[in-house]
Structure formats: structure tokens, C-alpha cells
Amino acid sequence: MRYIDYYKVLGVERNASGDAIRRAYITLAWNYHPDLNYNFNNALVKFTLINEAYRIFEELDNRTNFKIKLEQYDKIRDIIRNQHKRTSEIKTNPQ
């Protein structure tokens, strides 16, 4: 399962205000709305993802919960990377 960073989808920082998130959403929605961008092949896919991201961040509680989950995901990813690095070092430099 791939984890989607909705902050990246909207192009905002993780500490962005609700207003900044809303402005980013409006800009992207105009840029990728399928009715306005019929020549852009992935407009519907991008527009759907933008809407999903905004729906998550619409309420402060959802944004807070997402931020917590994203931080947990980052920690787990770092632990796994470190384990892979150690395993590779052991395989290349056996004692």
C-alpha cells in the first residue's frame, strides 16, 4: 500500500494554515478541472486526488489526525531504511 502525502498533492508545507490549503486547492482545482482541461489526459485523476486531499484537510481534526499519521509513517520509513542499510553493511562487510 502506498501512502499519499496530501500536503505534496496540494503543494503546501505541513504546517500550512487552513487558508493556505484552501487557496492551493482552488488554484489546483482550476488548473486540473476536467471540464476546463479536456486536452490534459490525467486531468480527472489529478482533480480527484486534489479533491480527496482537500476533503481530508477541510476540518482541522482531520488535518491534525493526518499530520500525526504522516509523522508515524515517516518514522517507520526511517527505521526500515536504517535496517536495510545495516543489513547491506553486514552482507558486504562480514566479520
CSV table of C-alpha atoms in Angstrom, one decimal:
chain,number,residue,atom,x,y,z
A,1,MET,CA,0.0,0.0,0.0
A,2,ARG,CA,1.4,3.4,-1.0
A,3,TYR,CA,0.8,6.3,1.4
A,4,ILE,CA,-0.2,9.6,-0.2
A,5,ASP,CA,1.2,12.8,1.2
A,6,TYR,CA,-1.7,15.1,0.7
A,7,TYR,CA,0.4,18.1,1.6
A,8,LYS,CA,2.5,17.4,-1.5
A,9,VAL,CA,-0.6,16.9,-3.6
A,10,LEU,CA,-1.7,20.4,-2.7
A,11,GLY,CA,1.8,21.8,-2.8
A,12,VAL,CA,1.8,23.2,0.7
A,13,GLU,CA,4.0,22.8,3.7
A,14,ARG,CA,3.0,20.5,6.6
A,15,ASN,CA,2.4,23.5,8.8
A,16,ALA,CA,0.2,25.3,6.3
A,17,SER,CA,-2.8,27.2,7.6
A,18,GLY,CA,-6.3,26.3,6.6
A,19,ASP,CA,-6.4,29.4,4.4
A,20,ALA,CA,-3.2,28.4,2.6
A,21,ILE,CA,-4.6,25.0,2.0
A,22,ARG,CA,-7.8,26.4,0.6
A,23,ARG,CA,-6.0,28.8,-1.8
A,24,ALA,CA,-3.8,25.9,-3.0
A,25,TYR,CA,-6.9,23.8,-3.6
A,26,ILE,CA,-8.7,26.5,-5.5
A,27,THR,CA,-5.7,27.1,-7.8
A,28,LEU,CA,-5.1,23.4,-8.5
A,29,ALA,CA,-8.8,22.8,-9.0
A,30,TRP,CA,-8.9,25.5,-11.7
A,31,ASN,CA,-5.7,24.1,-13.3
A,32,TYR,CA,-6.9,20.5,-13.4
A,33,HIS,CA,-10.7,20.6,-13.6
A,34,PRO,CA,-11.5,18.1,-16.4
A,35,ASP,CA,-14.2,20.4,-17.9
A,36,LEU,CA,-11.6,23.1,-18.3
A,37,ASN,CA,-8.6,20.9,-19.3
A,38,TYR,CA,-10.1,18.5,-21.8
A,39,ASN,CA,-6.7,18.2,-23.6
A,40,PHE,CA,-4.9,17.1,-20.4
A,41,ASN,CA,-5.0,13.3,-20.2
A,42,ASN,CA,-4.7,13.0,-16.5
A,43,ALA,CA,-6.9,15.9,-15.5
A,44,LEU,CA,-9.6,13.8,-14.0
A,45,VAL,CA,-7.1,11.7,-12.0
A,46,LYS,CA,-5.3,14.8,-10.7
A,47,PHE,CA,-8.6,16.6,-10.0
A,48,THR,CA,-9.9,13.6,-8.0
A,49,LEU,CA,-6.7,13.4,-5.9
A,50,ILE,CA,-6.8,17.2,-5.3
A,51,ASN,CA,-10.4,16.9,-4.1
A,52,GLU,CA,-9.5,13.9,-1.8
A,53,ALA,CA,-6.7,15.9,-0.3
A,54,TYR,CA,-8.9,19.0,0.3
A,55,ARG,CA,-11.6,16.8,1.8
A,56,ILE,CA,-9.1,15.4,4.3
A,57,PHE,CA,-7.9,18.9,5.3
A,58,GLU,CA,-11.3,20.6,5.3
A,59,GLU,CA,-11.7,20.0,9.0
A,60,LEU,CA,-9.0,20.8,11.5
A,61,ASP,CA,-9.4,17.5,13.3
A,62,ASN,CA,-8.9,15.6,10.0
A,63,ARG,CA,-5.8,17.7,9.3
A,64,THR,CA,-4.4,17.0,12.8
A,65,ASN,CA,-5.0,13.3,12.5
A,66,PHE,CA,-3.4,13.1,9.1
A,67,LYS,CA,-0.4,15.0,10.3
A,68,ILE,CA,0.0,12.5,13.2
A,69,LYS,CA,-0.3,9.6,10.8
A,70,LEU,CA,2.2,11.1,8.4
A,71,GLU,CA,4.7,11.6,11.2
A,72,GLN,CA,4.3,8.0,12.2
A,73,TYR,CA,4.7,6.9,8.6
A,74,ASP,CA,7.9,8.9,8.3
A,75,LYS,CA,9.3,7.3,11.5
A,76,ILE,CA,8.5,3.8,10.3
A,77,ARG,CA,10.0,4.5,6.9
A,78,ASP,CA,13.2,5.8,8.5
A,79,ILE,CA,13.5,2.7,10.8
A,80,ILE,CA,13.1,0.4,7.8
A,81,ARG,CA,15.7,2.3,5.8
A,82,ASN,CA,18.2,2.1,8.6
A,83,GLN,CA,17.5,-1.6,9.0
A,84,HIS,CA,18.1,-2.2,5.2
A,85,LYS,CA,21.3,-0.1,5.4
A,86,ARG,CA,22.6,-2.2,8.3
A,87,THR,CA,21.7,-5.4,6.6
A,88,SER,CA,23.6,-4.3,3.5
A,89,GLU,CA,26.6,-3.3,5.5
A,90,ILE,CA,26.7,-6.7,7.2
A,91,LYS,CA,26.4,-8.5,3.9
A,92,THR,CA,29.2,-6.5,2.3
A,93,ASN,CA,31.5,-6.5,5.4
A,94,PRO,CA,31.0,-9.8,7.2
A,95,GLN,CA,33.2,-10.2,10.3
